[in-house]
């Protein structure tokens, strides 16, 4: 889901027209390994399209983690209790950590960290649409943990079995940490829903704001997702967007009911025959607009990220200078 | 002076508990090894995942080439006599 731009951005990549018999043989061998559930490691031969697809997907995922620190980071100074504040700091720190694991995984494919950071800061790179929505109240922090991290888990668990070793290993680590994020969010929602009328209203309004954007996180409907077949053949992606979205709805609706909140979809119904929830139509025009950069907070997020990078420049310079000094001292002692 | 643009990559190894081997957990960029240790602590041991860290510059690691893996590792495949299970020992013989 952190790679919603993948399908749209896939147009530049051409199918691997096997340049030579050699390459055809390599490709066949590669596919056999993938089919046998063997992991592909950085130095192994891989089709160029596999490499470029992974670089795009992993880096978009990494950017999403980094930008994802911003909507919640806004609330660190305003968390209602010291404990909530400590929890939120820990969560936001985890997101930064997830970004770091993922950038490292992307780098194993031959792209540099600086290139990736440049792509994010220049606005060239995509990141998940979800982080371009505002967090006007404390309940939004709860809704993000519950819904956004919940949707992320749904997508990330199958990625732990992705064919590319470094990505799969990074996802195992991420998933281990993500469950805390979802539960702390639900805990915030639970507390609000048991609170005063104003607090219950706050929780309901946050659910109203985040429900549809959370469903959009899974990306365009399968019918419009033309480039996912390669990803499925290469076992990068194991379930379709719609499959994961459905699973998320089926898991989340009872959780909302327990909170006594109403999912903001008048067409939401339990479909007895299909044993799943049917949902109303998703506004894909909104999704397209947010992806294109016209969401409520696109400009603000990018500006905040750039400013953090610029304002941190002196720290990086100081760290380099200090390392240089230590090196020089070590050299003079050795001499 | 080295700038942040060329901070080298370090591979990180964590010992989960005393008595276990250090295990590779991932990598990170740092200005030098001392900074790599500090970052590794923040990045890889936020939940008591370890009691000891090793950091190694990635460029100092010499790795075998996957293209050589057949010639390197397959010769071991037919030497099953290196495993104790190769030898059939009569049931009457104990403690062997």
Coordinates of C-alpha atoms in Angstrom, one line a residue:
Chain A
X1 CA 0.0 0.0 0.0
X2 CA 2.9 2.3 0.5
X3 CA 3.5 1.8 -3.2
X4 CA 0.2 3.0 -4.6
X5 CA 2.1 4.9 -7.3
X6 CA 3.7 1.7 -8.5
X7 CA 1.1 0.8 -11.1
X8 CA 1.0 4.3 -12.5
X9 CA 4.7 4.6 -12.5
X10 CA 5.2 1.2 -14.2
X11 CA 4.8 2.6 -17.7
X12 CA 8.4 3.4 -18.1
X13 CA 9.5 -0.1 -17.6
X14 CA 9.4 -2.5 -20.6
X15 CA 9.0 -6.2 -20.4
X16 CA 12.3 -8.0 -20.4
X17 CA 12.7 -8.8 -24.1
X18 CA 15.3 -11.4 -23.6
X19 CA 18.3 -9.8 -25.3
X20 CA 20.0 -13.1 -25.8
X21 CA 19.6 -16.8 -25.2
X22 CA 21.8 -16.4 -22.2
X23 CA 19.5 -14.0 -20.6
X24 CA 16.5 -16.2 -21.4
X25 CA 18.2 -19.0 -19.6
X26 CA 19.0 -16.8 -16.7
X27 CA 15.4 -15.6 -16.6
X28 CA 14.1 -19.1 -16.6
X29 CA 16.4 -20.2 -13.8
X30 CA 15.4 -17.1 -11.8
X31 CA 11.7 -17.9 -12.2
X32 CA 12.3 -21.5 -11.2
X33 CA 14.0 -20.3 -8.0
X34 CA 11.2 -17.9 -7.2
X35 CA 8.6 -20.6 -7.9
X36 CA 10.4 -22.9 -5.5
X37 CA 10.1 -20.1 -2.8
X38 CA 13.9 -19.6 -2.8
X39 CA 14.9 -16.1 -1.7
X40 CA 16.7 -13.9 -4.1
X41 CA 19.7 -12.2 -2.6
X42 CA 21.5 -8.9 -3.6
X43 CA 24.3 -10.4 -5.6
X44 CA 22.2 -13.0 -7.4
X45 CA 21.2 -12.4 -11.1
X46 CA 17.8 -10.8 -11.4
X47 CA 15.8 -9.3 -14.3
X48 CA 16.2 -5.6 -14.6
X49 CA 12.5 -5.1 -14.2
X50 CA 12.5 -7.1 -10.9
X51 CA 15.3 -4.8 -9.7
X52 CA 13.6 -1.5 -10.8
X53 CA 10.2 -2.6 -9.4
X54 CA 11.7 -3.4 -6.1
X55 CA 13.7 -0.2 -5.9
X56 CA 10.6 1.7 -6.6
X57 CA 8.4 -0.3 -4.2
X58 CA 10.9 -0.4 -1.3
X59 CA 11.9 3.3 -1.6
X60 CA 8.3 4.4 -1.7
X61 CA 7.7 2.3 1.3
X62 CA 10.7 3.9 3.1
X63 CA 9.5 7.4 2.1
X64 CA 6.1 6.6 3.5
X65 CA 7.6 5.7 6.9
X66 CA 9.6 8.9 7.0
X67 CA 6.7 11.2 5.9
X68 CA 4.5 9.1 8.2
X69 CA 6.4 10.5 11.2
X70 CA 5.0 14.0 10.5
X71 CA 1.2 13.8 11.1
X72 CA 1.7 12.2 14.5
X73 CA 4.9 14.1 15.3
X74 CA 2.7 17.2 15.4
X75 CA 1.0 15.8 18.5
X76 CA 4.1 14.9 20.6
X77 CA 4.1 18.2 22.4
X78 CA 0.3 18.1 22.9
X79 CA -0.2 14.5 24.0
X80 CA -2.7 14.5 26.9
X81 CA -0.5 12.7 29.5
X82 CA 3.2 12.1 30.0
X83 CA 2.7 8.4 29.3
X84 CA 0.8 9.0 26.0
X85 CA 3.7 11.3 25.1
X86 CA 6.3 8.7 25.8
X87 CA 4.3 6.1 23.8
X88 CA 3.9 8.5 20.9
X89 CA 7.6 9.4 20.8
X90 CA 8.4 5.6 20.8
X91 CA 6.0 5.1 17.9
X92 CA 7.4 7.9 15.8
X93 CA 10.9 6.7 16.5
X94 CA 9.9 3.3 15.3
X95 CA 8.6 4.8 12.0
X96 CA 12.0 6.5 11.5
X97 CA 13.6 3.1 12.2
X98 CA 11.3 1.4 9.7
X99 CA 12.4 4.0 7.1
X100 CA 16.0 3.2 7.9
X101 CA 15.6 -0.6 7.5
X102 CA 13.8 0.0 4.2
X103 CA 16.3 2.4 2.8
X104 CA 19.1 -0.1 3.6
X105 CA 17.1 -2.8 1.8
X106 CA 16.7 -0.6 -1.2
X107 CA 20.4 0.2 -1.2
X108 CA 21.3 -3.5 -1.7
X109 CA 19.8 -3.2 -5.2
X110 CA 22.4 -0.7 -6.2
X111 CA 20.8 2.7 -5.5
X112 CA 22.4 5.1 -3.0
X113 CA 20.8 6.6 0.1
X114 CA 21.5 10.1 -1.1
X115 CA 19.7 9.4 -4.4
X116 CA 16.7 8.2 -2.5
X117 CA 16.6 11.1 -0.1
X118 CA 17.0 13.5 -3.1
X119 CA 14.0 11.9 -4.8
X120 CA 11.9 12.4 -1.7
X121 CA 13.0 16.0 -1.0
X122 CA 12.6 17.0 -4.7
X123 CA 9.1 15.8 -4.7
X124 CA 9.9 13.3 -7.4
X125 CA 9.3 10.2 -5.3
X126 CA 5.9 9.0 -4.3
X127 CA 4.8 8.0 -0.8
X128 CA 1.5 6.7 0.6
X129 CA -1.5 9.0 0.0
X130 CA -2.6 8.5 3.6
X131 CA 0.0 10.9 5.1
X132 CA -1.4 13.8 3.2
X133 CA -4.4 14.1 5.5
X134 CA -4.4 16.4 8.6
X135 CA -4.6 15.4 12.2
X136 CA -6.7 18.1 13.8
X137 CA -7.5 16.4 17.1
X138 CA -5.9 13.9 19.5
X139 CA -8.4 11.3 18.3
X140 CA -6.7 11.4 14.9
X141 CA -3.6 10.0 16.5
X142 CA -5.8 7.1 17.8
X143 CA -7.4 6.6 14.4
X144 CA -4.0 6.6 12.7
X145 CA -2.7 3.9 15.0
X146 CA -5.8 1.8 14.7
X147 CA -6.7 2.2 11.0
X148 CA -3.5 3.3 9.2
X149 CA -1.1 1.0 11.1
X150 CA -3.8 -1.7 10.9
X151 CA -4.0 -1.4 7.1
X152 CA -0.2 -1.3 7.0
X153 CA 0.0 -4.6 8.9
X154 CA -2.4 -6.2 6.6
X155 CA -0.2 -5.3 3.7
X156 CA 3.1 -5.9 5.3
X157 CA 2.6 -9.4 6.7
X158 CA 2.5 -11.0 3.3
X159 CA 5.6 -8.9 2.4
X160 CA 7.6 -10.8 5.0
X161 CA 7.5 -13.7 2.5
X162 CA 8.5 -11.6 -0.4
X163 CA 11.0 -13.2 -2.8
X164 CA 13.7 -10.6 -2.2
X165 CA 15.6 -11.5 0.9
X166 CA 16.6 -8.1 2.3
X167 CA 13.1 -6.7 1.8
X168 CA 11.5 -9.8 3.5
X169 CA 13.9 -9.5 6.4
X170 CA 13.2 -5.8 6.9
X171 CA 9.5 -6.5 6.9
X172 CA 9.8 -9.2 9.5
X173 CA 11.4 -6.6 11.8
X174 CA 8.8 -3.9 10.9
X175 CA 5.9 -6.3 11.5
X176 CA 7.2 -7.2 14.9
X177 CA 7.1 -3.6 15.9
X178 CA 3.9 -2.6 14.1
X179 CA 1.5 -4.4 16.4
X180 CA 2.3 -2.1 19.2
X181 CA 1.4 0.9 17.0
X182 CA -2.0 -0.5 16.1
X183 CA -2.9 -1.5 19.7
X184 CA -1.8 1.9 21.2
X185 CA -4.1 3.5 18.6
X186 CA -7.0 1.3 19.5
X187 CA -6.4 2.0 23.2
X188 CA -6.7 5.8 22.5
X189 CA -10.0 5.2 20.7
X190 CA -11.2 2.9 23.4
X191 CA -10.5 5.5 26.1
X192 CA -12.2 8.2 24.1
X193 CA -15.2 6.1 23.3
X194 CA -15.7 5.4 27.0
X195 CA -15.4 9.1 27.9
X196 CA -17.6 12.2 27.8
X197 CA -20.0 12.9 25.0
X198 CA -17.5 15.3 23.5
X199 CA -14.8 12.7 23.6
X200 CA -17.0 10.2 21.9
X201 CA -17.9 12.7 19.2
X202 CA -14.2 13.4 18.8
X203 CA -13.5 9.6 18.3
X204 CA -16.4 9.3 15.8
X205 CA -15.2 12.4 13.8
X206 CA -11.7 10.9 13.6
X207 CA -13.1 7.6 12.3
X208 CA -15.1 9.6 9.7
X209 CA -12.0 11.3 8.5
X210 CA -9.7 8.2 8.3
X211 CA -12.0 5.4 7.2
X212 CA -12.1 6.1 3.4
X213 CA -8.4 7.2 3.2
X214 CA -7.4 4.0 5.0
X215 CA -9.3 1.9 2.4
X216 CA -7.5 3.8 -0.3
X217 CA -4.2 2.8 1.2
X218 CA -4.5 -0.6 -0.5
X219 CA -4.3 1.1 -3.9
X220 CA -6.5 1.1 -7.0
X221 CA -9.1 -1.7 -7.5
X222 CA -7.8 -4.9 -9.1
X223 CA -9.6 -4.1 -12.3
X224 CA -7.5 -1.0 -12.9
X225 CA -4.2 -2.4 -11.6
X226 CA -2.5 -3.4 -14.8
X227 CA 1.0 -3.9 -13.7
X228 CA 0.6 -6.2 -10.7
X229 CA 0.9 -9.4 -12.6
X230 CA 4.7 -9.2 -12.8
X231 CA 4.8 -8.5 -9.0
X232 CA 2.7 -11.5 -8.4
X233 CA 4.7 -13.8 -10.7
X234 CA 7.8 -12.7 -9.0
X235 CA 6.3 -13.2 -5.5
X236 CA 6.8 -9.6 -4.5
X237 CA 3.1 -9.2 -4.0
X238 CA 1.1 -12.2 -2.9
X239 CA -2.4 -10.8 -2.5
X240 CA -4.3 -8.3 -4.7
X241 CA -5.3 -4.8 -3.5
X242 CA -8.9 -5.8 -3.3
X243 CA -8.2 -9.0 -1.4
X244 CA -6.3 -7.1 1.3
X245 CA -8.8 -4.3 1.4
X246 CA -11.6 -6.8 2.0
X247 CA -9.7 -8.5 4.8
X248 CA -9.1 -5.2 6.4
X249 CA -12.8 -4.2 6.3
X250 CA -13.8 -7.6 7.7
X251 CA -11.3 -7.3 10.6
X252 CA -12.0 -3.6 11.4
X253 CA -15.8 -3.3 11.3
X254 CA -16.3 -5.4 14.4
X255 CA -13.6 -3.4 16.2
X256 CA -15.5 -0.2 15.4
X257 CA -18.7 -1.8 16.7
X258 CA -17.0 -2.6 19.9
X259 CA -16.1 1.0 20.3
X260 CA -19.7 2.0 19.7
X261 CA -18.7 4.0 16.6
X262 CA -20.3 4.1 13.2
X263 CA -18.4 3.3 10.1
X264 CA -19.1 6.2 7.8
X265 CA -20.5 4.1 4.9
X266 CA -24.3 3.9 4.6
X267 CA -23.9 1.0 2.1
X268 CA -21.9 -1.1 4.5
X269 CA -23.6 -4.5 4.8
X270 CA -22.7 -8.0 6.0
X271 CA -23.1 -10.3 3.0
X272 CA -24.2 -13.5 4.5
X273 CA -23.7 -15.6 1.3
X274 CA -20.2 -14.3 0.6
X275 CA -19.3 -14.1 4.3
X276 CA -17.9 -10.7 4.0
X277 CA -18.8 -7.0 4.3
X278 CA -19.9 -5.3 1.2
X279 CA -18.9 -1.6 1.1
X280 CA -20.0 1.5 -0.8
X281 CA -18.0 3.0 -3.7
X282 CA -14.6 4.4 -3.0
X283 CA -14.0 7.9 -4.3
X284 CA -11.0 7.1 -6.5
X285 CA -10.9 10.7 -7.9
X286 CA -9.9 11.9 -4.4
X287 CA -7.2 9.2 -4.3
X288 CA -5.9 10.3 -7.7
X289 CA -5.8 13.9 -6.6
X290 CA -3.9 13.1 -3.4
X291 CA -1.4 11.0 -5.3
X292 CA -0.9 13.8 -7.8
X293 CA 0.0 16.1 -5.0
X294 CA -3.3 17.9 -4.5
X295 CA -4.3 16.4 -1.1
X296 CA -5.0 18.5 1.9
X297 CA -1.4 18.4 3.2
X298 CA 0.9 17.3 0.4
X299 CA 2.7 20.7 0.2
X300 CA 2.9 21.0 4.0
X301 CA 4.4 17.5 4.5
X302 CA 7.1 18.0 1.9
X303 CA 7.9 21.5 3.3
X304 CA 8.2 20.0 6.8
X305 CA 10.4 17.2 5.5
X306 CA 12.7 19.6 3.6
X307 CA 12.9 22.0 6.5
X308 CA 13.8 19.1 8.9
X309 CA 16.5 18.1 6.5
X310 CA 17.9 21.6 6.1
X311 CA 17.8 22.4 9.8
X312 CA 19.6 19.1 10.5
X313 CA 22.4 19.9 8.2
X314 CA 24.6 21.4 10.9
X315 CA 24.2 18.2 13.0
X316 CA 25.4 16.1 10.1
X317 CA 28.3 18.5 9.4
X318 CA 29.3 18.4 13.1
X319 CA 29.2 14.6 13.1
X320 CA 31.4 14.5 10.1
X321 CA 33.9 17.0 11.6
X322 CA 34.0 15.0 14.9
X323 CA 34.6 11.7 13.1
X324 CA 37.4 13.5 11.1
X325 CA 38.9 14.8 14.4
X326 CA 38.8 11.3 16.0
X327 CA 40.5 9.8 12.9
X328 CA 43.2 12.5 12.9
X329 CA 43.9 11.8 16.6
X330 CA 44.1 8.1 16.0
X331 CA 46.5 8.6 13.1
X332 CA 48.8 10.9 15.2
X333 CA 48.9 8.5 18.0
X334 CA 49.7 5.6 15.7
X335 CA 52.5 7.7 14.1
Chain B
X1 CA 36.6 16.8 5.1
X2 CA 34.3 13.9 4.6
X3 CA 30.7 15.1 4.1
X4 CA 27.5 13.3 5.0
X5 CA 27.2 12.4 1.3
X6 CA 29.8 9.8 1.7
X7 CA 29.2 8.3 5.1
X8 CA 30.1 4.7 4.6
X9 CA 27.8 1.8 5.1
X10 CA 28.2 -0.4 8.2
X11 CA 26.9 -3.9 8.7
X12 CA 25.4 -4.5 12.2
X13 CA 25.7 -7.7 14.2
X14 CA 23.8 -8.2 17.5
X15 CA 24.4 -10.8 20.2
X16 CA 20.9 -11.5 21.6
X17 CA 22.0 -13.1 24.8
X18 CA 25.3 -14.0 26.4
X19 CA 26.3 -17.4 25.0
X20 CA 24.9 -16.8 21.6
X21 CA 26.7 -15.8 18.4
X22 CA 26.5 -12.3 17.0
X23 CA 23.9 -12.3 14.2
X24 CA 23.7 -10.0 11.2
X25 CA 20.6 -7.8 11.6
X26 CA 21.0 -5.1 8.9
X27 CA 23.1 -2.0 8.0
X28 CA 23.3 1.7 8.5
X29 CA 25.3 4.7 7.4
X30 CA 27.6 6.5 9.9
X31 CA 30.6 8.9 9.8
X32 CA 32.7 6.3 11.6
X33 CA 32.6 3.2 13.6
X34 CA 31.9 4.9 16.9
X35 CA 28.9 6.7 15.5
X36 CA 27.8 3.4 13.8
X37 CA 27.7 1.8 17.3
X38 CA 25.6 4.6 18.7
X39 CA 23.1 4.4 15.8
X40 CA 23.0 0.7 15.9
X41 CA 22.0 0.8 19.5
X42 CA 19.1 3.2 18.6
X43 CA 18.1 1.4 15.4
X44 CA 18.4 -2.3 16.3
X45 CA 18.1 -2.6 20.1
X46 CA 15.1 -0.5 21.0
X47 CA 13.4 -3.5 22.6
X48 CA 16.2 -5.3 24.4
X49 CA 17.2 -7.3 21.3
X50 CA 20.8 -7.6 22.3
X51 CA 23.5 -7.4 24.9
X52 CA 26.4 -6.7 22.5
X53 CA 26.9 -5.1 19.1
X54 CA 29.5 -5.4 16.3
X55 CA 29.8 -2.9 13.5
X56 CA 31.8 -3.7 10.4
X57 CA 32.3 -1.5 7.4
X58 CA 30.5 -3.1 4.6
X59 CA 33.4 -2.5 2.2
X60 CA 35.7 -4.6 4.5
X61 CA 33.6 -7.7 4.0
X62 CA 34.8 -10.1 1.3
X63 CA 31.9 -12.2 0.0
X64 CA 31.7 -15.3 -2.1
X65 CA 30.2 -14.8 -5.6
X66 CA 26.8 -16.5 -6.1
X67 CA 28.0 -17.6 -9.5
X68 CA 30.7 -19.7 -7.8
X69 CA 28.3 -21.3 -5.4
X70 CA 28.1 -24.6 -7.3
X71 CA 31.8 -25.1 -7.5
X72 CA 32.3 -24.0 -3.9
X73 CA 29.5 -25.8 -2.1
X74 CA 28.3 -28.7 -4.3
X75 CA 31.4 -30.9 -3.8
X76 CA 30.3 -31.4 -0.2
X77 CA 27.0 -32.9 -1.4
X78 CA 28.2 -36.4 -2.3
X79 CA 30.4 -36.8 0.8
X80 CA 27.7 -38.2 2.9
X81 CA 30.3 -40.3 4.8
X82 CA 31.1 -37.1 6.7
X83 CA 27.8 -37.5 8.6
X84 CA 27.4 -39.9 11.4
X85 CA 24.1 -41.2 10.0
X86 CA 26.1 -42.7 7.0
X87 CA 27.2 -45.6 9.3
X88 CA 24.8 -48.4 10.2
X89 CA 25.7 -49.6 13.7
X90 CA 24.0 -52.8 15.0
X91 CA 21.4 -52.1 17.7
X92 CA 23.3 -54.2 20.2
X93 CA 26.1 -51.7 20.2
X94 CA 25.4 -49.0 22.7
X95 CA 26.7 -45.5 23.4
X96 CA 28.2 -45.0 19.9

